[in-house]
Amino acid sequence: MRPIILAAAALLSSVAASAQLGPVVVTPAATDMRLGKLRLTALRDAAANAPNDAKVFGVETGPEAVEAVLAAAGAAPGQISLSVNTLLVRMPGHVVLVDTGYGAPHGIMLDSLARAGVAPAAVTDILISHGHGDHVGGLIDADGKPVYPRATVRMAADEWTAIQAAPANAKLVAGIAPRVKTFVAGAAVLPGVASVDLSGHTPGHSGYRISSGGQSVLAIGDMAHSYVVSLGKPDWAMGYDRDRKQGAERRRSVLAAEARDEELIFSPHFPYPGFGRVVVAGDGFAWQPQPGLTAK
C-alpha cells in the first residue's frame, strides 16, 4: 500500500510554516501483543508534528517552558510529535475496536485493519473514549453510513449526551444512533473489559481496562497526549481539555497509579504502536515503550 500524507487537522489547527511541522508520512501498520489469552493489535492511523506555540501544550506556562521540557528529554525542538493509533482486541465472541481514528481520507486505519486480517463487517463492538474527530471520525463514511455495519458502539452516557448536543455532529449522530449503547462511567462493558472514568478532557471521557490471565492494559484515550510534555509535566493545563483543572488532576492521579502498579498502557497519541509503561521521573513521569512486539 502506498504511503499517505495525512491531513491531521484536529491536531494541527495552527501549524507554522516549517518543514518540520505538519502531517507526517506514515504507512499502514498492525502490531500484535499477547495479553493472557487475548490478542491485542495496535493499528496506525496518522501522525503529525504540532507546533510549540502554547495553544495546546504550555497554555499557562508559555513555549519557553515547553522547550525546556523537550530539550531535557532530547526531543526535537519547536514541535510536539503526536500519533493517532487505535486498538484492536480479539476475544471469544467479540472483535473489538477502541476508537476508530480520523476515517478516510485523513486516516489510514482501515488499511491497517486490513493488514491485521480483519474486515470492517467482522467488528462486533466499538468502544469510544470520547467524541473528538480523531477518535470517532472513522465511525461513518462520506455518505454518513456506518463503516462497521454490525458493530455496537459503546460509550459513556455523558459522552453520548455531549456528542448529540453539538450541531457539528448531526451527521455522525444520525449515522450511529441506532447502534449506540451507553454505560455509566466505571461500568463493565464486555467480558474482561471495564470502563474507567477519565472525565475532564470531555464530560464522559473513558479509558478501558482490558484484562486476561492476571494481566491488564489500560487504554488511556486522551488523558495524556504527548509522551514527553504530558508525562513530564502532568499538572500543566492542556488546551484540548474541556475542564483543564479536572483534566490535570486526573492525569496526575492516574499516571501515579499506573507507575505504582506497573500496568501496561495503550496510548492513541504516543509513538506508534503506543504500548508501554510509565515510570516516575523527577516530579513527573517518563515513557518506557513495550519491547518485543510483533509488527505486520
mmCIF file of C-alpha atoms in Angstrom:
data_model
loop_
_atom_site.group_PDB
_atom_site.id
_atom_site.type_symbol
_atom_site.label_atom_id
_atom_site.label_comp_id
_atom_site.label_asym_id
_atom_site.label_seq_id
_atom_site.Cartn_x
_atom_site.Cartn_y
_atom_site.Cartn_z
ATOM 1 C CA MET A 1 0.000 0.000 0.000
ATOM 2 C CA ARG A 2 1.336 3.438 -0.836
ATOM 3 C CA PRO A 3 2.242 5.956 1.888
ATOM 4 C CA ILE A 4 -0.452 8.533 2.574
ATOM 5 C CA ILE A 5 0.193 12.100 3.718
ATOM 6 C CA LEU A 6 -2.315 12.691 6.470
ATOM 7 C CA ALA A 7 -4.262 15.917 6.951
ATOM 8 C CA ALA A 8 -4.277 15.754 10.747
ATOM 9 C CA ALA A 9 -6.188 18.989 11.090
ATOM 10 C CA ALA A 10 -7.657 18.367 14.516
ATOM 11 C CA LEU A 11 -4.163 18.125 15.956
ATOM 12 C CA LEU A 12 -2.744 20.990 13.920
ATOM 13 C CA SER A 13 -5.192 23.858 13.968
ATOM 14 C CA SER A 14 -2.401 26.417 13.718
ATOM 15 C CA VAL A 15 0.571 24.779 12.014
ATOM 16 C CA ALA A 16 3.521 27.083 11.433
ATOM 17 C CA ALA A 17 5.144 27.283 8.018
ATOM 18 C CA SER A 18 8.051 24.914 8.619
ATOM 19 C CA ALA A 19 9.314 21.749 7.003
ATOM 20 C CA GLN A 20 9.415 20.170 10.462
ATOM 21 C CA LEU A 21 5.791 20.876 11.278
ATOM 22 C CA GLY A 22 2.598 19.364 9.950
ATOM 23 C CA PRO A 23 1.358 15.969 8.830
ATOM 24 C CA VAL A 24 3.853 13.129 8.759
ATOM 25 C CA VAL A 25 4.001 10.468 6.039
ATOM 26 C CA VAL A 26 3.039 7.091 7.517
ATOM 27 C CA THR A 27 2.188 3.681 6.104
ATOM 28 C CA PRO A 28 -0.375 1.145 7.350
ATOM 29 C CA ALA A 29 0.803 -0.988 10.242
ATOM 30 C CA ALA A 30 -0.596 -3.526 12.698
ATOM 31 C CA THR A 31 1.453 -4.555 15.746
ATOM 32 C CA ASP A 32 0.466 -7.516 17.928
ATOM 33 C CA MET A 33 0.963 -8.334 21.567
ATOM 34 C CA ARG A 34 -0.451 -11.085 23.764
ATOM 35 C CA LEU A 35 -2.384 -10.312 26.925
ATOM 36 C CA GLY A 36 -3.169 -13.545 28.724
ATOM 37 C CA LYS A 37 -5.407 -15.386 26.275
ATOM 38 C CA LEU A 38 -6.193 -12.276 24.235
ATOM 39 C CA ARG A 39 -4.611 -10.911 21.078
ATOM 40 C CA LEU A 40 -4.245 -7.140 21.046
ATOM 41 C CA THR A 41 -3.239 -5.222 17.933
ATOM 42 C CA ALA A 42 -2.217 -1.579 17.655
ATOM 43 C CA LEU A 43 -3.374 -0.030 14.365
ATOM 44 C CA ARG A 44 -1.705 3.021 12.873
ATOM 45 C CA ASP A 45 -3.968 5.801 11.651
ATOM 46 C CA ALA A 46 -1.984 9.059 11.489
ATOM 47 C CA ALA A 47 0.933 11.127 12.771
ATOM 48 C CA ALA A 48 1.834 14.802 12.922
ATOM 49 C CA ASN A 49 4.230 17.317 14.446
ATOM 50 C CA ALA A 50 2.343 20.079 16.254
ATOM 51 C CA PRO A 51 3.966 23.493 16.757
ATOM 52 C CA ASN A 52 5.203 24.603 20.163
ATOM 53 C CA ASP A 53 3.009 27.700 20.191
ATOM 54 C CA ALA A 54 1.448 27.347 23.678
ATOM 55 C CA LYS A 55 -2.028 26.933 22.195
ATOM 56 C CA VAL A 56 -2.290 23.300 23.296
ATOM 57 C CA PHE A 57 0.790 22.475 25.374
ATOM 58 C CA GLY A 58 2.028 25.014 27.891
ATOM 59 C CA VAL A 59 -1.084 27.191 27.625
ATOM 60 C CA GLU A 60 -0.352 28.709 31.045
ATOM 61 C CA THR A 61 3.446 28.468 31.025
ATOM 62 C CA GLY A 62 4.423 29.543 27.506
ATOM 63 C CA PRO A 63 6.539 27.938 24.766
ATOM 64 C CA GLU A 64 9.845 28.573 26.536
ATOM 65 C CA ALA A 65 8.872 26.248 29.376
ATOM 66 C CA VAL A 66 7.747 23.605 26.881
ATOM 67 C CA GLU A 67 11.023 23.982 25.014
ATOM 68 C CA ALA A 68 12.933 23.236 28.217
ATOM 69 C CA VAL A 69 10.958 20.011 28.712
ATOM 70 C CA LEU A 70 11.614 18.942 25.119
ATOM 71 C CA ALA A 71 15.328 19.676 25.450
ATOM 72 C CA ALA A 72 15.627 17.747 28.715
ATOM 73 C CA ALA A 73 14.076 14.712 27.034
ATOM 74 C CA GLY A 74 16.278 15.000 23.924
ATOM 75 C CA ALA A 75 13.216 15.629 21.736
ATOM 76 C CA ALA A 76 13.227 17.749 18.582
ATOM 77 C CA PRO A 77 12.887 21.478 19.360
ATOM 78 C CA GLY A 78 9.928 23.603 18.364
ATOM 79 C CA GLN A 79 7.452 20.778 17.885
ATOM 80 C CA ILE A 80 5.484 18.096 19.702
ATOM 81 C CA SER A 81 5.237 14.716 17.985
ATOM 82 C CA LEU A 82 1.793 13.105 18.079
ATOM 83 C CA SER A 83 0.474 9.846 16.685
ATOM 84 C CA VAL A 84 -3.081 8.613 16.160
ATOM 85 C CA ASN A 85 -3.338 4.912 16.996
ATOM 86 C CA THR A 86 -6.326 2.670 17.557
ATOM 87 C CA LEU A 87 -6.573 -0.655 19.347
ATOM 88 C CA LEU A 88 -8.000 -3.951 18.117
ATOM 89 C CA VAL A 89 -8.894 -6.640 20.670
ATOM 90 C CA ARG A 90 -9.832 -10.152 19.618
ATOM 91 C CA MET A 91 -11.603 -12.177 22.305
ATOM 92 C CA PRO A 92 -14.050 -15.083 22.309
ATOM 93 C CA GLY A 93 -17.270 -13.921 20.654
ATOM 94 C CA HIS A 94 -16.087 -10.349 20.100
ATOM 95 C CA VAL A 95 -13.879 -8.380 17.731
ATOM 96 C CA VAL A 96 -13.408 -5.025 19.432
ATOM 97 C CA LEU A 97 -12.044 -1.651 18.389
ATOM 98 C CA VAL A 98 -11.115 1.046 20.887
ATOM 99 C CA ASP A 99 -11.857 4.216 18.871
ATOM 100 C CA THR A 100 -11.804 4.473 15.072
ATOM 101 C CA GLY A 101 -9.309 7.215 14.211
ATOM 102 C CA TYR A 102 -9.992 10.004 11.721
ATOM 103 C CA GLY A 103 -11.579 7.956 8.986
ATOM 104 C CA ALA A 104 -10.909 8.410 5.291
ATOM 105 C CA PRO A 105 -9.446 10.425 3.686
ATOM 106 C CA HIS A 106 -7.407 11.759 6.619
ATOM 107 C CA GLY A 107 -6.516 8.447 8.277
ATOM 108 C CA ILE A 108 -5.339 5.021 7.174
ATOM 109 C CA MET A 109 -6.815 2.932 9.959
ATOM 110 C CA LEU A 110 -8.865 0.771 7.587
ATOM 111 C CA ASP A 111 -5.705 -0.171 5.692
ATOM 112 C CA SER A 112 -4.041 -1.055 8.988
ATOM 113 C CA LEU A 113 -7.099 -3.092 9.989
ATOM 114 C CA ALA A 114 -6.832 -4.999 6.707
ATOM 115 C CA ARG A 115 -3.180 -5.672 7.465
ATOM 116 C CA ALA A 116 -4.363 -7.224 10.747
ATOM 117 C CA GLY A 117 -6.618 -9.546 8.738
ATOM 118 C CA VAL A 118 -9.938 -8.080 9.919
ATOM 119 C CA ALA A 119 -12.766 -6.798 7.713
ATOM 120 C CA PRO A 120 -14.978 -3.930 8.960
ATOM 121 C CA ALA A 121 -18.026 -6.214 8.905
ATOM 122 C CA ALA A 122 -16.281 -8.556 11.365
ATOM 123 C CA VAL A 123 -16.064 -5.893 14.093
ATOM 124 C CA THR A 124 -18.700 -6.561 16.773
ATOM 125 C CA ASP A 125 -18.027 -3.771 19.283
ATOM 126 C CA ILE A 126 -16.512 -0.280 19.197
ATOM 127 C CA LEU A 127 -15.518 1.319 22.499
ATOM 128 C CA ILE A 128 -15.376 5.099 22.222
ATOM 129 C CA SER A 129 -13.109 7.043 24.552
ATOM 130 C CA HIS A 130 -14.663 10.392 23.590
ATOM 131 C CA GLY A 131 -16.221 12.298 20.729
ATOM 132 C CA HIS A 132 -13.310 14.182 19.149
ATOM 133 C CA GLY A 133 -12.815 13.713 15.417
ATOM 134 C CA ASP A 134 -9.565 11.755 15.634
ATOM 135 C CA HIS A 135 -11.397 9.136 17.718
ATOM 136 C CA VAL A 136 -14.869 8.954 16.137
ATOM 137 C CA GLY A 137 -14.268 10.207 12.589
ATOM 138 C CA GLY A 138 -13.888 6.654 11.330
ATOM 139 C CA LEU A 139 -17.346 5.581 12.509
ATOM 140 C CA ILE A 140 -19.101 6.763 9.337
ATOM 141 C CA ASP A 141 -18.152 7.154 5.691
ATOM 142 C CA ALA A 142 -18.521 10.223 3.465
ATOM 143 C CA ASP A 143 -22.198 9.386 2.923
ATOM 144 C CA GLY A 144 -22.894 9.104 6.651
ATOM 145 C CA LYS A 145 -23.203 5.310 6.583
ATOM 146 C CA PRO A 146 -21.654 3.170 9.339
ATOM 147 C CA VAL A 147 -18.212 1.887 8.357
ATOM 148 C CA TYR A 148 -18.676 -1.065 10.756
ATOM 149 C CA PRO A 149 -22.217 -2.173 9.912
ATOM 150 C CA ARG A 150 -22.557 -4.902 12.562
ATOM 151 C CA ALA A 151 -20.824 -3.191 15.460
ATOM 152 C CA THR A 152 -22.426 -1.954 18.657
ATOM 153 C CA VAL A 153 -20.968 1.465 19.504
ATOM 154 C CA ARG A 154 -20.387 1.744 23.255
ATOM 155 C CA MET A 155 -19.601 4.922 25.181
ATOM 156 C CA ALA A 156 -20.323 6.646 28.490
ATOM 157 C CA ALA A 157 -23.801 8.156 28.690
ATOM 158 C CA ASP A 158 -22.396 11.615 29.454
ATOM 159 C CA GLU A 159 -20.227 11.466 26.344
ATOM 160 C CA TRP A 160 -23.124 10.488 24.102
ATOM 161 C CA THR A 161 -25.144 13.382 25.519
ATOM 162 C CA ALA A 162 -22.292 15.785 24.745
ATOM 163 C CA ILE A 163 -21.873 14.437 21.210
ATOM 164 C CA GLN A 164 -25.571 14.798 20.470
ATOM 165 C CA ALA A 165 -25.607 18.365 21.802
ATOM 166 C CA ALA A 166 -23.053 19.620 19.247
ATOM 167 C CA PRO A 167 -24.695 20.698 15.939
ATOM 168 C CA ALA A 168 -21.499 19.817 14.049
ATOM 169 C CA ASN A 169 -22.063 16.171 14.985
ATOM 170 C CA ALA A 170 -25.506 15.870 13.355
ATOM 171 C CA LYS A 171 -24.295 13.623 10.531
ATOM 172 C CA LEU A 172 -22.349 11.407 12.926
ATOM 173 C CA VAL A 173 -25.268 11.112 15.339
ATOM 174 C CA ALA A 174 -27.692 10.187 12.552
ATOM 175 C CA GLY A 175 -25.295 7.537 11.287
ATOM 176 C CA ILE A 176 -24.578 5.767 14.556
ATOM 177 C CA ALA A 177 -27.599 6.415 16.821
ATOM 178 C CA PRO A 178 -29.299 3.059 16.146
ATOM 179 C CA ARG A 179 -26.064 1.264 17.105
ATOM 180 C CA VAL A 180 -25.179 3.204 20.276
ATOM 181 C CA LYS A 181 -25.320 1.569 23.693
ATOM 182 C CA THR A 182 -24.337 3.708 26.664
ATOM 183 C CA PHE A 183 -22.984 2.832 30.088
ATOM 184 C CA VAL A 184 -22.382 4.566 33.407
ATOM 185 C CA ALA A 185 -18.750 5.586 33.862
ATOM 186 C CA GLY A 186 -16.793 2.817 35.555
ATOM 187 C CA ALA A 187 -19.092 0.007 34.416
ATOM 188 C CA ALA A 188 -18.013 -3.285 32.877
ATOM 189 C CA VAL A 189 -18.735 -3.141 29.155
ATOM 190 C CA LEU A 190 -17.632 -6.562 27.856
ATOM 191 C CA PRO A 191 -16.203 -9.734 29.431
ATOM 192 C CA GLY A 192 -12.787 -8.725 30.712
ATOM 193 C CA VAL A 193 -13.235 -5.060 29.741
ATOM 194 C CA ALA A 194 -14.141 -2.355 32.262
ATOM 195 C CA SER A 195 -14.582 1.342 31.594
ATOM 196 C CA VAL A 196 -12.546 3.822 33.627
ATOM 197 C CA ASP A 197 -13.846 7.312 34.368
ATOM 198 C CA LEU A 198 -11.300 9.755 32.896
ATOM 199 C CA SER A 199 -13.648 12.734 32.570
ATOM 200 C CA GLY A 200 -12.041 16.142 32.299
ATOM 201 C CA HIS A 201 -10.847 16.022 28.727
ATOM 202 C CA THR A 202 -14.530 15.714 27.808
ATOM 203 C CA PRO A 203 -17.601 15.186 30.048
ATOM 204 C CA GLY A 204 -17.705 11.416 29.553
ATOM 205 C CA HIS A 205 -14.121 10.690 28.568
ATOM 206 C CA SER A 206 -13.456 6.996 29.250
ATOM 207 C CA GLY A 207 -10.480 4.726 29.456
ATOM 208 C CA TYR A 208 -10.787 0.957 29.112
ATOM 209 C CA ARG A 209 -9.035 -1.658 31.241
ATOM 210 C CA ILE A 210 -8.656 -4.925 29.352
ATOM 211 C CA SER A 211 -7.786 -7.954 31.482
ATOM 212 C CA SER A 212 -6.890 -11.578 30.851
ATOM 213 C CA GLY A 213 -4.857 -14.202 32.683
ATOM 214 C CA GLY A 214 -3.886 -11.896 35.526
ATOM 215 C CA GLN A 215 -2.574 -9.222 33.131
ATOM 216 C CA SER A 216 -4.136 -5.926 32.111
ATOM 217 C CA VAL A 217 -3.764 -2.991 29.741
ATOM 218 C CA LEU A 218 -5.304 0.423 30.314
ATOM 219 C CA ALA A 219 -6.278 2.258 27.116
ATOM 220 C CA ILE A 220 -5.972 5.877 28.291
ATOM 221 C CA GLY A 221 -7.629 7.762 25.426
ATOM 222 C CA ASP A 222 -6.689 11.441 25.628
ATOM 223 C CA MET A 223 -5.784 11.547 29.295
ATOM 224 C CA ALA A 224 -2.252 12.320 28.050
ATOM 225 C CA HIS A 225 -1.287 13.429 24.539
ATOM 226 C CA SER A 226 2.491 13.917 24.437
ATOM 227 C CA TYR A 227 4.733 11.201 25.818
ATOM 228 C CA VAL A 228 7.239 13.972 26.619
ATOM 229 C CA VAL A 229 5.237 17.007 27.777
ATOM 230 C CA SER A 230 2.084 15.385 29.197
ATOM 231 C CA LEU A 231 4.145 12.898 31.215
ATOM 232 C CA GLY A 232 6.962 15.237 32.176
ATOM 233 C CA LYS A 233 4.574 17.973 33.337
ATOM 234 C CA PRO A 234 1.258 16.239 34.129
ATOM 235 C CA ASP A 235 -0.045 19.190 36.171
ATOM 236 C CA TRP A 236 0.139 21.621 33.256
ATOM 237 C CA ALA A 237 -3.186 22.658 31.779
ATOM 238 C CA MET A 238 -3.887 21.114 28.386
ATOM 239 C CA GLY A 239 -5.560 23.184 25.696
ATOM 240 C CA TYR A 240 -7.744 20.368 24.388
ATOM 241 C CA ASP A 241 -9.262 19.597 27.822
ATOM 242 C CA ARG A 242 -12.833 20.807 28.384
ATOM 243 C CA ASP A 243 -12.159 21.072 32.125
ATOM 244 C CA ARG A 244 -8.448 21.852 32.386
ATOM 245 C CA LYS A 245 -8.276 21.621 36.177
ATOM 246 C CA GLN A 246 -10.022 18.266 36.303
ATOM 247 C CA GLY A 247 -8.002 17.002 33.357
ATOM 248 C CA ALA A 248 -4.702 17.824 35.068
ATOM 249 C CA GLU A 249 -5.816 16.292 38.366
ATOM 250 C CA ARG A 250 -6.936 13.126 36.621
ATOM 251 C CA ARG A 251 -3.709 12.918 34.622
ATOM 252 C CA ARG A 252 -1.553 13.178 37.750
ATOM 253 C CA SER A 253 -3.548 10.654 39.789
ATOM 254 C CA VAL A 254 -3.891 8.044 37.038
ATOM 255 C CA LEU A 255 -0.247 8.267 35.956
ATOM 256 C CA ALA A 256 0.864 7.901 39.584
ATOM 257 C CA ALA A 257 -1.290 4.789 39.967
ATOM 258 C CA GLU A 258 -0.044 3.330 36.675
ATOM 259 C CA ALA A 259 3.596 3.889 37.656
ATOM 260 C CA ARG A 260 2.994 2.340 41.077
ATOM 261 C CA ASP A 261 1.178 -0.699 39.697
ATOM 262 C CA GLU A 262 3.451 -1.076 36.642
ATOM 263 C CA GLU A 263 0.380 -1.670 34.497
ATOM 264 C CA LEU A 264 0.759 -1.720 30.737
ATOM 265 C CA ILE A 265 -0.742 1.281 28.932
ATOM 266 C CA PHE A 266 -2.044 1.797 25.424
ATOM 267 C CA SER A 267 -1.986 5.415 24.268
ATOM 268 C CA PRO A 268 -3.516 6.569 20.975
ATOM 269 C CA HIS A 269 -1.202 9.598 20.760
ATOM 270 C CA PHE A 270 2.159 8.271 21.969
ATOM 271 C CA PRO A 271 4.656 6.989 19.373
ATOM 272 C CA TYR A 272 3.264 4.043 17.426
ATOM 273 C CA PRO A 273 2.436 1.345 18.468
ATOM 274 C CA GLY A 274 1.564 3.096 21.745
ATOM 275 C CA PHE A 275 2.147 0.197 24.170
ATOM 276 C CA GLY A 276 4.347 0.805 27.207
ATOM 277 C CA ARG A 277 4.589 1.740 30.851
ATOM 278 C CA VAL A 278 5.101 4.958 32.791
ATOM 279 C CA VAL A 279 7.744 5.372 35.470
ATOM 280 C CA VAL A 280 8.338 8.145 37.986
ATOM 281 C CA ALA A 281 10.892 10.699 36.750
ATOM 282 C CA GLY A 282 11.558 13.717 38.977
ATOM 283 C CA ASP A 283 8.267 15.435 39.755
ATOM 284 C CA GLY A 284 6.631 13.825 36.727
ATOM 285 C CA PHE A 285 6.802 10.658 34.693
ATOM 286 C CA ALA A 286 8.593 9.132 31.709
ATOM 287 C CA TRP A 287 7.576 6.673 28.987
ATOM 288 C CA GLN A 288 9.023 3.179 28.546
ATOM 289 C CA PRO A 289 7.845 1.559 25.274
ATOM 290 C CA GLN A 290 6.933 -2.118 25.463
ATOM 291 C CA PRO A 291 9.654 -4.209 23.776
ATOM 292 C CA GLY A 292 9.274 -7.384 21.769
ATOM 293 C CA LEU A 293 6.080 -6.600 19.856
ATOM 294 C CA THR A 294 5.267 -8.227 16.516
ATOM 295 C CA ALA A 295 4.638 -5.828 13.621
ATOM 296 C CA LYS A 296 2.947 -6.538 10.289
#
